[in-house]
Short mmCIF file of C-alpha atoms and ligand atoms in Angstrom, two decimals:
data_model
loop_
_atom_site.label_atom_id
_atom_site.label_comp_id
_atom_site.label_asym_id
_atom_site.label_seq_id
_atom_site.Cartn_x
_atom_site.Cartn_y
_atom_site.Cartn_z
CA MET A 113 2.02 8.30 -12.14
CA ASN A 114 -1.03 10.45 -11.92
CA ARG A 115 0.05 13.87 -10.80
CA HIS A 116 -3.31 15.55 -11.02
CA LEU A 117 -5.20 15.40 -7.78
CA ALA A 118 -8.90 16.02 -7.88
CA THR A 119 -8.92 16.64 -4.16
CA PRO A 120 -6.28 17.84 -1.76
CA VAL A 121 -4.84 14.75 -0.20
CA GLY A 122 -3.15 15.56 3.03
CA ARG A 123 -0.08 13.91 4.38
CA PRO A 124 0.09 13.12 8.06
CA PRO A 125 3.09 14.53 9.85
CA ALA A 126 4.59 11.05 10.23
CA PHE A 127 7.93 12.53 9.21
CA SER A 128 8.54 16.09 10.26
CA TYR A 129 11.43 18.37 11.12
CA ARG A 130 12.44 19.39 14.63
CA GLU A 131 14.79 22.20 15.46
CA VAL A 132 18.06 21.13 17.05
CA ARG A 133 19.60 23.48 19.66
CA HIS A 134 23.12 23.33 21.04
CA GLY A 135 25.17 24.91 23.83
CA LEU A 136 24.38 27.12 26.78
CA LEU A 137 22.64 29.68 24.64
CA ARG A 138 20.56 26.98 23.00
CA ARG A 139 21.59 28.25 19.59
CA SER A 140 19.76 26.70 16.71
CA ALA A 141 21.92 24.29 14.75
CA GLY A 142 19.30 23.55 12.14
CA PHE A 143 16.64 20.89 11.77
CA VAL A 144 16.51 17.14 11.78
CA LEU A 145 13.80 14.91 10.33
CA GLY A 146 12.12 12.57 12.77
CA CYS A 147 9.52 9.84 12.76
CA ASP A 148 7.00 10.47 15.52
CA GLU A 149 9.31 11.47 18.41
CA ILE A 150 12.54 9.90 17.16
CA PRO A 151 15.20 11.63 15.01
CA LEU A 152 16.03 9.53 11.97
CA THR A 153 19.74 10.12 12.60
CA ARG A 154 19.38 8.04 15.76
CA LEU A 155 17.59 5.21 13.93
CA ALA A 156 20.31 5.13 11.28
CA GLU A 157 23.02 4.86 13.97
CA ARG A 158 21.18 2.09 15.74
CA PHE A 159 19.93 -0.01 12.83
CA GLY A 160 22.07 1.04 9.84
CA THR A 161 20.90 1.93 6.32
CA PRO A 162 19.11 1.31 4.03
CA LEU A 163 16.28 1.18 6.55
CA TYR A 164 12.52 1.19 6.19
CA VAL A 165 10.94 3.26 8.98
CA TYR A 166 7.21 3.22 9.69
CA SER A 167 5.07 5.32 12.00
CA ALA A 168 2.59 3.21 13.97
CA SER A 169 0.54 6.25 15.00
CA THR A 170 0.11 7.25 11.37
CA ILE A 171 -1.07 3.78 10.35
CA ARG A 172 -3.53 3.75 13.24
CA GLU A 173 -4.83 7.25 12.54
CA ARG A 174 -5.32 6.57 8.86
CA MET A 175 -7.09 3.28 9.50
CA ARG A 176 -9.34 4.94 12.06
CA ALA A 177 -10.16 7.82 9.71
CA PHE A 178 -10.93 5.34 6.95
CA GLN A 179 -13.22 3.24 9.15
CA ARG A 180 -14.93 6.38 10.45
CA ALA A 181 -15.67 7.58 6.90
CA PHE A 182 -17.84 4.49 6.37
CA ARG A 183 -19.39 4.33 9.82
CA LYS A 184 -22.93 4.99 8.56
CA ALA A 185 -22.93 1.81 6.45
CA PRO A 186 -22.36 -1.80 7.47
CA HIS A 187 -18.81 -2.44 6.32
CA THR A 188 -15.59 -4.37 6.93
CA VAL A 189 -12.21 -2.95 6.05
CA CYS A 190 -10.07 -5.75 4.63
CA TYR A 191 -6.57 -4.27 4.51
CA SER A 192 -4.79 -5.32 1.32
CA VAL A 193 -1.85 -7.36 2.58
CA LYS A 194 0.15 -6.98 -0.62
CA ALA A 195 0.84 -3.31 0.14
CA ASN A 196 2.90 -4.13 3.21
CA SER A 197 2.81 -7.60 4.69
CA ASN A 198 5.10 -7.25 7.68
CA LEU A 199 3.66 -9.34 10.52
CA THR A 200 3.91 -6.56 13.08
CA ILE A 201 1.93 -4.22 10.85
CA LEU A 202 -0.68 -6.92 10.21
CA ARG A 203 -0.91 -7.49 13.97
CA LEU A 204 -1.41 -3.79 14.59
CA LEU A 205 -4.26 -3.73 12.06
CA ALA A 206 -5.82 -7.00 13.24
CA GLY A 207 -5.90 -5.44 16.70
CA MET A 208 -8.07 -2.67 15.28
CA GLY A 209 -10.63 -5.19 14.04
CA CYS A 210 -9.41 -5.15 10.46
CA GLY A 211 -10.05 -7.91 7.99
CA PHE A 212 -7.61 -8.72 5.20
CA ASP A 213 -7.51 -9.00 1.43
CA VAL A 214 -5.06 -11.73 0.41
CA VAL A 215 -3.91 -12.85 -3.03
CA SER A 216 -1.80 -15.89 -2.23
CA GLY A 217 -1.39 -18.76 0.18
CA GLY A 218 1.63 -16.94 1.58
CA GLU A 219 -0.41 -13.85 2.45
CA LEU A 220 -3.09 -16.03 4.02
CA GLU A 221 -0.42 -17.76 6.14
CA ARG A 222 0.76 -14.38 7.38
CA VAL A 223 -2.74 -13.39 8.44
CA LEU A 224 -3.33 -16.72 10.19
CA ARG A 225 0.02 -16.42 11.96
CA VAL A 226 -1.01 -13.07 13.33
CA ASP A 227 -4.57 -13.99 14.31
CA ARG A 228 -6.29 -17.27 13.42
CA ARG A 229 -9.69 -15.78 14.13
CA ALA A 230 -9.12 -13.05 11.55
CA ALA A 231 -9.79 -15.71 8.87
CA ARG A 232 -13.48 -14.89 9.20
CA ARG A 233 -12.64 -11.45 7.84
CA VAL A 234 -10.43 -12.56 4.94
CA VAL A 235 -11.28 -12.16 1.27
CA PHE A 236 -9.18 -14.01 -1.30
CA SER A 237 -8.64 -12.35 -4.71
CA GLY A 238 -6.43 -13.15 -7.70
CA VAL A 239 -6.70 -14.67 -11.19
CA GLY A 240 -4.52 -17.69 -10.58
CA LYS A 241 -5.42 -19.30 -7.26
CA THR A 242 -4.03 -22.83 -7.04
CA ARG A 243 -5.87 -25.83 -5.59
CA GLU A 244 -3.54 -25.84 -2.61
CA GLU A 245 -4.28 -22.18 -1.92
CA MET A 246 -8.02 -22.73 -2.23
CA GLN A 247 -7.90 -25.69 0.14
CA ALA A 248 -5.90 -23.74 2.72
CA ALA A 249 -8.43 -20.91 2.54
CA LEU A 250 -11.39 -23.31 2.83
CA ARG A 251 -9.83 -24.99 5.86
CA ALA A 252 -9.21 -21.61 7.48
CA GLY A 253 -12.86 -20.67 6.88
CA ILE A 254 -12.36 -17.39 5.06
CA LEU A 255 -15.22 -14.98 4.45
CA LEU A 256 -15.24 -14.79 0.66
CA PHE A 257 -13.53 -16.03 -2.50
CA ASN A 258 -13.41 -13.41 -5.23
CA VAL A 259 -13.58 -15.67 -8.28
CA GLU A 260 -12.17 -14.33 -11.52
CA SER A 261 -13.16 -16.89 -14.18
CA GLU A 262 -15.51 -19.75 -14.93
CA SER A 263 -12.69 -22.30 -14.83
CA GLU A 264 -11.72 -21.11 -11.38
CA LEU A 265 -15.30 -21.56 -10.24
CA TRP A 266 -15.24 -25.26 -11.10
CA VAL A 267 -11.88 -25.85 -9.48
CA LEU A 268 -13.10 -24.15 -6.32
CA ALA A 269 -16.28 -26.27 -6.32
CA GLU A 270 -14.16 -29.40 -6.64
CA CYS A 271 -11.86 -28.36 -3.75
CA ALA A 272 -14.81 -27.50 -1.53
CA ALA A 273 -16.50 -30.82 -2.33
CA ARG A 274 -13.36 -32.72 -1.44
CA LEU A 275 -13.19 -30.98 1.95
CA HIS A 276 -16.96 -31.20 2.54
CA LYS A 277 -17.14 -27.44 2.81
CA THR A 278 -19.08 -24.68 1.17
CA ALA A 279 -17.19 -21.79 -0.43
CA ARG A 280 -18.83 -18.39 -0.22
CA ILE A 281 -18.16 -16.67 -3.52
CA ALA A 282 -18.35 -13.34 -5.25
CA LEU A 283 -17.53 -12.96 -8.91
CA ARG A 284 -15.03 -10.24 -9.53
CA VAL A 285 -16.61 -8.30 -12.33
CA ASN A 286 -14.76 -6.13 -14.75
CA PRO A 287 -16.89 -2.98 -15.07
CA ASP A 288 -15.03 -1.53 -18.06
CA VAL A 289 -14.47 1.78 -16.30
CA PRO A 290 -11.23 3.64 -17.07
CA ALA A 291 -9.23 4.83 -14.07
CA ASN A 292 -6.78 7.65 -14.56
CA THR A 293 -3.68 5.91 -13.26
CA HIS A 294 -0.49 4.21 -14.43
CA PRO A 295 -1.26 1.55 -17.10
CA TYR A 296 0.48 -1.18 -15.05
CA ILE A 297 -1.87 -0.73 -12.10
CA SER A 298 -5.13 -0.03 -13.90
CA THR A 299 -7.30 -3.15 -13.88
CA GLY A 300 -10.88 -2.30 -14.72
CA LEU A 301 -10.84 -2.37 -18.52
CA GLN A 302 -11.71 -5.21 -20.86
CA LYS A 303 -8.14 -5.49 -22.07
CA HIS A 304 -6.98 -6.37 -18.55
CA LYS A 305 -6.72 -9.92 -17.26
CA PHE A 306 -8.89 -9.27 -14.22
CA GLY A 307 -12.43 -10.30 -13.48
CA VAL A 308 -15.25 -11.45 -15.71
CA PRO A 309 -16.93 -8.98 -18.07
CA ILE A 310 -19.86 -7.46 -16.20
CA GLY A 311 -22.17 -8.33 -19.09
CA GLU A 312 -21.44 -12.04 -18.68
CA ALA A 313 -21.70 -12.11 -14.91
CA ARG A 314 -25.40 -12.88 -14.67
CA ALA A 315 -25.13 -16.11 -16.65
CA LEU A 316 -22.15 -17.21 -14.62
CA TYR A 317 -23.93 -16.49 -11.33
CA ALA A 318 -26.76 -18.69 -12.54
CA LYS A 319 -24.33 -21.56 -13.17
CA ALA A 320 -22.57 -21.04 -9.83
CA SER A 321 -25.74 -21.00 -7.80
CA GLY A 322 -26.72 -24.38 -9.14
CA THR A 323 -23.47 -25.88 -7.90
CA ARG A 324 -23.26 -27.75 -4.61
CA HIS A 325 -20.48 -26.55 -2.32
CA LEU A 326 -20.61 -23.03 -3.74
CA LYS A 327 -22.68 -20.30 -2.11
CA VAL A 328 -23.21 -17.12 -4.08
CA ALA A 329 -22.76 -14.33 -1.55
CA GLY A 330 -21.55 -11.17 -3.23
CA VAL A 331 -20.19 -9.13 -6.09
CA SER A 332 -16.65 -7.84 -6.13
CA VAL A 333 -14.78 -5.26 -8.17
CA HIS A 334 -11.42 -3.48 -8.20
CA ILE A 335 -10.57 -0.98 -10.93
CA GLY A 336 -6.96 -0.17 -10.18
CA SER A 337 -4.62 1.52 -7.77
CA GLN A 338 -3.44 5.07 -7.01
CA ILE A 339 -6.75 6.57 -8.13
CA THR A 340 -7.28 10.07 -6.74
CA GLU A 341 -10.45 11.04 -8.57
CA MET A 342 -13.79 9.97 -7.22
CA GLU A 343 -15.77 9.64 -10.48
CA PRO A 344 -14.39 6.25 -11.55
CA PHE A 345 -15.27 4.80 -8.14
CA ALA A 346 -18.79 6.18 -8.31
CA ALA A 347 -19.28 5.02 -11.92
CA THR A 348 -18.12 1.54 -10.95
CA MET A 349 -20.50 1.33 -8.02
CA GLU A 350 -23.39 2.43 -10.25
CA ARG A 351 -22.70 -0.57 -12.48
CA VAL A 352 -22.24 -2.93 -9.56
CA ALA A 353 -25.47 -1.73 -7.92
CA ALA A 354 -27.38 -2.36 -11.15
CA LEU A 355 -25.93 -5.87 -11.32
CA VAL A 356 -26.85 -6.58 -7.69
CA ARG A 357 -30.46 -5.58 -8.41
CA GLU A 358 -30.55 -7.94 -11.40
CA LEU A 359 -28.99 -10.76 -9.42
CA ARG A 360 -31.49 -10.35 -6.62
CA HIS A 361 -34.23 -10.34 -9.19
CA ASP A 362 -32.81 -13.67 -10.40
CA GLY A 363 -33.14 -14.99 -6.87
CA HIS A 364 -29.55 -14.76 -5.60
CA GLU A 365 -28.82 -13.68 -2.05
CA ILE A 366 -26.24 -10.95 -2.37
CA GLU A 367 -24.96 -10.07 1.08
CA TYR A 368 -21.66 -8.40 0.16
CA ILE A 369 -20.30 -5.87 -2.24
CA ASP A 370 -16.53 -5.88 -2.25
CA ALA A 371 -15.45 -2.51 -3.63
CA GLY A 372 -11.74 -3.41 -3.83
CA GLY A 373 -9.02 -0.89 -3.04
CA GLY A 374 -7.30 1.75 -5.08
CA LEU A 375 -7.66 5.02 -3.21
CA GLY A 376 -4.56 7.04 -4.08
CA ILE A 377 -2.29 9.22 -1.99
CA ALA A 378 -0.35 12.46 -2.62
CA TYR A 379 3.19 11.65 -3.60
CA GLU A 380 4.07 15.29 -4.14
CA GLY A 381 3.55 18.46 -2.22
CA GLY A 382 5.85 18.48 0.81
CA GLY A 383 8.96 20.63 0.90
CA THR A 384 12.07 21.35 2.90
CA GLU A 385 12.45 25.09 2.45
CA VAL A 386 13.81 26.32 5.76
CA SER A 387 11.16 29.05 5.81
CA SER A 388 8.35 26.51 5.62
CA ILE A 389 9.96 24.33 8.28
CA LYS A 390 10.15 27.35 10.58
CA ALA A 391 6.59 28.32 9.82
CA GLY A 392 5.08 25.15 11.09
CA GLY A 393 7.22 22.07 11.35
CA ASP A 394 7.11 21.59 7.62
CA ALA A 395 4.68 21.84 4.76
CA ARG A 396 2.96 18.55 5.40
CA LEU A 397 -0.77 18.52 6.07
CA SER A 398 -2.70 16.99 8.89
CA ILE A 399 -4.72 13.84 9.32
CA THR A 400 -7.95 15.85 9.07
CA ASP A 401 -7.30 16.28 5.36
CA PHE A 402 -7.13 12.53 4.98
CA ALA A 403 -10.35 12.17 6.96
CA ASP A 404 -12.08 14.56 4.52
CA TYR A 405 -10.68 12.72 1.56
CA ALA A 406 -11.72 9.32 2.92
CA PHE A 407 -15.16 10.78 3.53
CA GLN A 408 -15.43 11.88 -0.12
CA TYR A 409 -14.39 8.40 -1.15
CA ALA A 410 -17.05 6.90 1.12
CA GLN A 411 -19.68 9.14 -0.43
CA ALA A 412 -18.61 8.17 -3.96
CA LEU A 413 -19.03 4.49 -3.06
CA LEU A 414 -22.10 4.70 -0.86
CA GLY A 415 -24.16 7.09 -3.01
CA PRO A 416 -24.94 4.55 -5.74
CA LEU A 417 -25.63 1.84 -3.14
CA ARG A 418 -28.38 3.75 -1.37
CA GLY A 419 -31.37 1.52 -0.72
CA LEU A 420 -29.43 -1.70 -1.33
CA LYS A 421 -29.04 -3.62 1.88
CA VAL A 422 -25.50 -4.99 1.66
CA ARG A 423 -22.36 -5.16 3.72
CA LEU A 424 -19.59 -3.24 2.00
CA LEU A 425 -16.11 -4.77 1.97
CA LEU A 426 -13.18 -2.44 1.35
CA GLU A 427 -9.64 -3.39 0.43
CA PRO A 428 -7.44 -0.33 0.93
CA GLY A 429 -3.69 -0.82 0.99
CA ARG A 430 -1.71 2.21 -0.09
CA ALA A 431 -4.04 4.79 1.52
CA ILE A 432 -3.45 3.23 4.94
CA VAL A 433 0.27 2.51 4.97
CA GLY A 434 1.80 4.49 2.08
CA PRO A 435 2.48 7.82 3.81
CA ALA A 436 3.45 6.04 7.05
CA GLY A 437 6.77 4.78 5.70
CA ALA A 438 10.10 6.27 4.64
CA LEU A 439 13.24 4.66 3.30
CA LEU A 440 16.32 5.98 5.02
CA THR A 441 19.52 5.83 2.99
CA THR A 442 23.07 7.17 3.25
CA VAL A 443 24.82 9.09 0.48
CA SER A 444 27.86 6.94 -0.38
CA TYR A 445 29.36 9.13 -3.09
CA ARG A 446 28.80 12.36 -4.91
CA LYS A 447 29.76 12.07 -8.53
CA ASN A 448 29.74 14.26 -11.66
CA ASN A 449 29.70 12.97 -15.23
CA ASN A 450 30.47 16.19 -17.08
CA SER A 451 27.61 18.45 -16.08
CA LYS A 452 25.38 15.69 -14.71
CA LYS A 453 25.38 15.27 -10.96
CA PHE A 454 24.69 12.02 -9.14
CA LEU A 455 24.10 11.11 -5.55
CA VAL A 456 25.04 7.44 -5.21
CA VAL A 457 23.19 6.12 -2.17
CA ASP A 458 23.20 2.77 -0.36
CA ALA A 459 19.57 1.96 -1.29
CA ALA A 460 18.75 0.74 -4.78
CA MET A 461 15.99 -0.47 -7.09
CA ASN A 462 16.00 -3.80 -5.25
CA ASP A 463 14.92 -1.92 -2.10
CA LEU A 464 12.46 0.43 -3.80
CA LEU A 465 11.34 -0.60 -7.28
CA ARG A 466 8.56 1.92 -7.89
CA PRO A 467 10.69 4.64 -9.58
CA SER A 468 12.28 2.12 -11.99
CA LEU A 469 9.13 0.12 -12.67
CA TYR A 470 6.51 2.85 -12.96
CA GLY A 471 8.55 6.02 -13.24
CA ALA A 472 6.95 6.80 -9.88
CA PHE A 473 7.80 10.00 -8.07
CA HIS A 474 8.80 9.81 -4.41
CA GLU A 475 9.70 12.95 -2.54
CA ILE A 476 13.27 12.88 -1.25
CA VAL A 477 14.41 15.09 1.61
CA PRO A 478 17.67 15.53 3.49
CA VAL A 479 17.47 14.29 7.06
CA GLU A 480 19.55 17.20 8.39
CA VAL A 481 18.77 20.72 7.21
CA PRO A 482 21.11 23.57 8.19
CA ARG A 483 19.69 26.80 9.63
CA GLU A 484 20.30 28.76 6.44
CA ASP A 485 18.73 27.86 3.13
CA ARG A 486 21.33 26.60 0.66
CA ALA A 487 21.08 26.86 -3.11
CA ARG A 488 19.56 23.75 -4.59
CA GLU A 489 21.19 21.51 -7.15
CA THR A 490 19.74 19.13 -9.70
CA VAL A 491 20.80 15.52 -9.22
CA ASP A 492 19.95 11.95 -10.09
CA VAL A 493 19.67 9.83 -6.97
CA VAL A 494 20.93 6.37 -7.91
CA GLY A 495 21.80 3.08 -6.25
CA PRO A 496 24.77 0.73 -6.63
CA ILE A 497 23.01 -1.80 -8.91
CA CYS A 498 24.51 -2.45 -12.33
CA GLU A 499 21.64 -1.10 -14.40
CA SER A 500 20.96 2.38 -15.71
CA GLY A 501 17.38 1.77 -14.63
CA ASP A 502 18.56 1.75 -11.03
CA PHE A 503 17.46 5.19 -9.94
CA LEU A 504 15.34 6.52 -7.11
CA ALA A 505 14.89 9.97 -8.61
CA ARG A 506 15.94 11.71 -11.80
CA ASP A 507 16.68 15.40 -12.31
CA ARG A 508 15.60 16.15 -8.77
CA GLU A 509 16.22 19.53 -7.16
CA LEU A 510 17.64 18.98 -3.71
CA PRO A 511 19.63 20.99 -1.21
CA PRO A 512 23.25 19.75 -1.39
CA VAL A 513 23.74 16.60 0.68
CA ASP A 514 27.30 15.60 1.61
CA GLU A 515 28.79 12.14 1.43
CA GLY A 516 28.01 10.17 4.57
CA LYS A 517 24.80 12.13 5.21
CA LEU A 518 21.29 10.73 5.23
CA ILE A 519 18.34 11.28 2.95
CA ALA A 520 14.78 10.01 3.38
CA ILE A 521 12.61 8.77 0.53
CA LEU A 522 9.01 9.43 1.54
CA ASP A 523 5.67 7.66 1.08
CA VAL A 524 7.16 4.20 0.66
CA GLY A 525 5.07 2.40 3.30
CA ALA A 526 3.06 0.70 0.54
CA TYR A 527 4.68 -1.35 -2.23
CA GLY A 528 8.15 -0.44 -0.97
CA MET A 529 9.49 -3.37 1.01
CA ALA A 530 6.72 -5.50 -0.52
CA LEU A 531 8.29 -5.17 -3.99
CA SER A 532 11.89 -5.54 -2.82
CA SER A 533 14.19 -8.26 -4.11
CA ASN A 534 17.70 -9.63 -3.71
CA TYR A 535 18.89 -8.50 -7.14
CA ASN A 536 22.68 -8.19 -7.30
CA SER A 537 22.70 -10.43 -4.19
CA ARG A 538 21.82 -7.48 -2.04
CA PRO A 539 20.45 -8.40 1.39
CA ARG A 540 17.05 -6.85 1.98
CA ALA A 541 16.83 -3.79 4.24
CA ALA A 542 15.74 -3.89 7.88
CA GLU A 543 12.36 -2.51 8.95
CA VAL A 544 11.64 -0.49 12.08
CA LEU A 545 8.30 0.51 13.56
CA VAL A 546 8.27 3.73 15.55
CA ASP A 547 5.51 4.35 18.05
CA GLY A 548 5.81 7.68 19.82
CA LYS A 549 9.13 7.53 21.65
CA SER A 550 9.89 3.87 21.04
CA ALA A 551 11.39 2.16 18.02
CA LYS A 552 11.20 -1.56 17.44
CA LEU A 553 13.01 -3.68 14.87
CA ILE A 554 10.25 -5.57 13.02
CA ARG A 555 12.43 -7.27 10.40
CA ARG A 556 16.14 -7.71 10.78
CA ARG A 557 18.51 -6.89 7.97
CA GLU A 558 19.24 -9.91 5.82
CA THR A 559 22.76 -11.33 5.73
CA ALA A 560 24.75 -12.89 2.90
CA GLY A 561 24.04 -16.23 4.59
CA ASP A 562 20.29 -15.64 4.32
CA LEU A 563 20.68 -15.11 0.60
CA MET A 564 22.31 -18.49 0.00
CA ARG A 565 20.28 -20.48 2.45
CA TYR A 566 18.00 -22.19 -0.05
CA GLU A 567 20.64 -23.15 -2.59
CA LEU A 568 21.90 -26.71 -2.84
N1 LIG B 130 -7.65 -5.19 -4.01
C1 LIG B 130 -7.19 -5.75 -5.14
C2 LIG B 130 -7.97 -6.81 -5.78
C3 LIG B 130 -5.97 -5.30 -5.68
O1 LIG B 130 -5.51 -5.84 -6.80
C4 LIG B 130 -5.24 -4.26 -5.04
C5 LIG B 130 -3.96 -3.79 -5.56
C6 LIG B 130 -5.76 -3.72 -3.85
C7 LIG B 130 -6.98 -4.21 -3.37
C8 LIG B 130 -5.08 -2.65 -3.06
O2 LIG B 130 -4.96 -1.48 -3.80
P1 LIG B 130 -4.49 -0.10 -3.11
O3 LIG B 130 -5.56 0.33 -2.15
O4 LIG B 130 -3.19 -0.36 -2.42
O5 LIG B 130 -4.34 0.82 -4.24
N2 LIG B 130 2.71 -2.11 -7.07
C9 LIG B 130 1.86 -1.03 -7.47
C10 LIG B 130 0.45 -1.20 -6.95
C11 LIG B 130 -0.19 -2.49 -7.39
C12 LIG B 130 -1.59 -2.67 -6.86
C13 LIG B 130 -2.10 -4.02 -7.12
N3 LIG B 130 -3.40 -4.29 -6.60
C14 LIG B 130 2.46 0.27 -6.99
O6 LIG B 130 3.54 0.24 -6.38
O7 LIG B 130 1.91 1.35 -7.24
#
């Protein structure tokens, strides 16, 4: 993944260390990692491991900071459901006035389950929408279809005609702007399957606007994910703004620009040195850093749009929920193969796929840290799945963690649980939402029975 950060991206203290004191003299016994007010050791006892733990306050703060960064421009934040689609998290965001970016009928169902009226703030993206999905979205009365090809346009027109409805559309244009990110999650180049080439958009808009049951309403774009530099966003908006001017010249009413998502987060830069924990909780930065960063992002997007009267739609996923989640796992075994050391833990690539799939880095920290610094060791953190690709970290320097003890894998709130599977017939982990002093189970751990339920 992209390790070079153009701007300092702060982490909220969703997960931070507290000193533990024992006995009459209140002697320090070391530190324990907590989420908001709750020690993770307590959550592991109560709910077991592997366990996804999210901080509600962090999600709220990040969403608020994001919305505030755009407050000078008419905008709607449409949280990208794919990043984390747990109903409780969607409900929390819907309660803050959020809209939603969905890419499947399933995601739309989730949003409608949480709040039927939120449909008015839903945008539907994706290159392969089916007729059934389009019809469900038309019936729900969503805000905007982001159409990705000419063929899709005609299928949508046909669905809308059948239901006697009008579909508001934007074409998702491919601006041919490179984004410095992992090749699997970069989308804005001509070689990618997404969108229509920006040079062909004008002709396609002309065809669409002549079609009954379709209403041209906007232009949409998304260049990739985990982008931490602002230039690609600004360059993209320059191109989109030029297109909007042309389209208006052609007589189209362009109300919306959907800027997509993609704002990256800092996956590295924490630390568990005892000295840094003592100095100020731990090395993690505050929410104000995120507010600054979101503000820079807003400027990169809004600068090129100056003078254009449009409503901006935003589809952030990772930037809102990523740093708000950790995966809690227990060390099952310590193991040496000659000089190579392994921590075998009870979470695996089915729980968190990002390291195996993208070679992604996630910071890993011990949940309990003794008072004195201990020499670090270099280990691979691996799961029980029968694949060498089943690792959560490779050649990682960690303080020694004993068998039976807990570690936390950080920044997994986005694309963690969402990418999980049942590979090796492993039941999916439970999810817990912490809010201040309370912790609520928001998805129970699957059972072996759940895994076989659909088989005949
Ligand atoms: N809008 C569209 C059209 C998208 O395709 C995506 C992400 C988003 C918004 C949200 O992007 P975000 O703000 O979260 O970067 N599984 C990968 C990420 C895949 C992103 C796919 N599209 C990962 O774990 O890094």
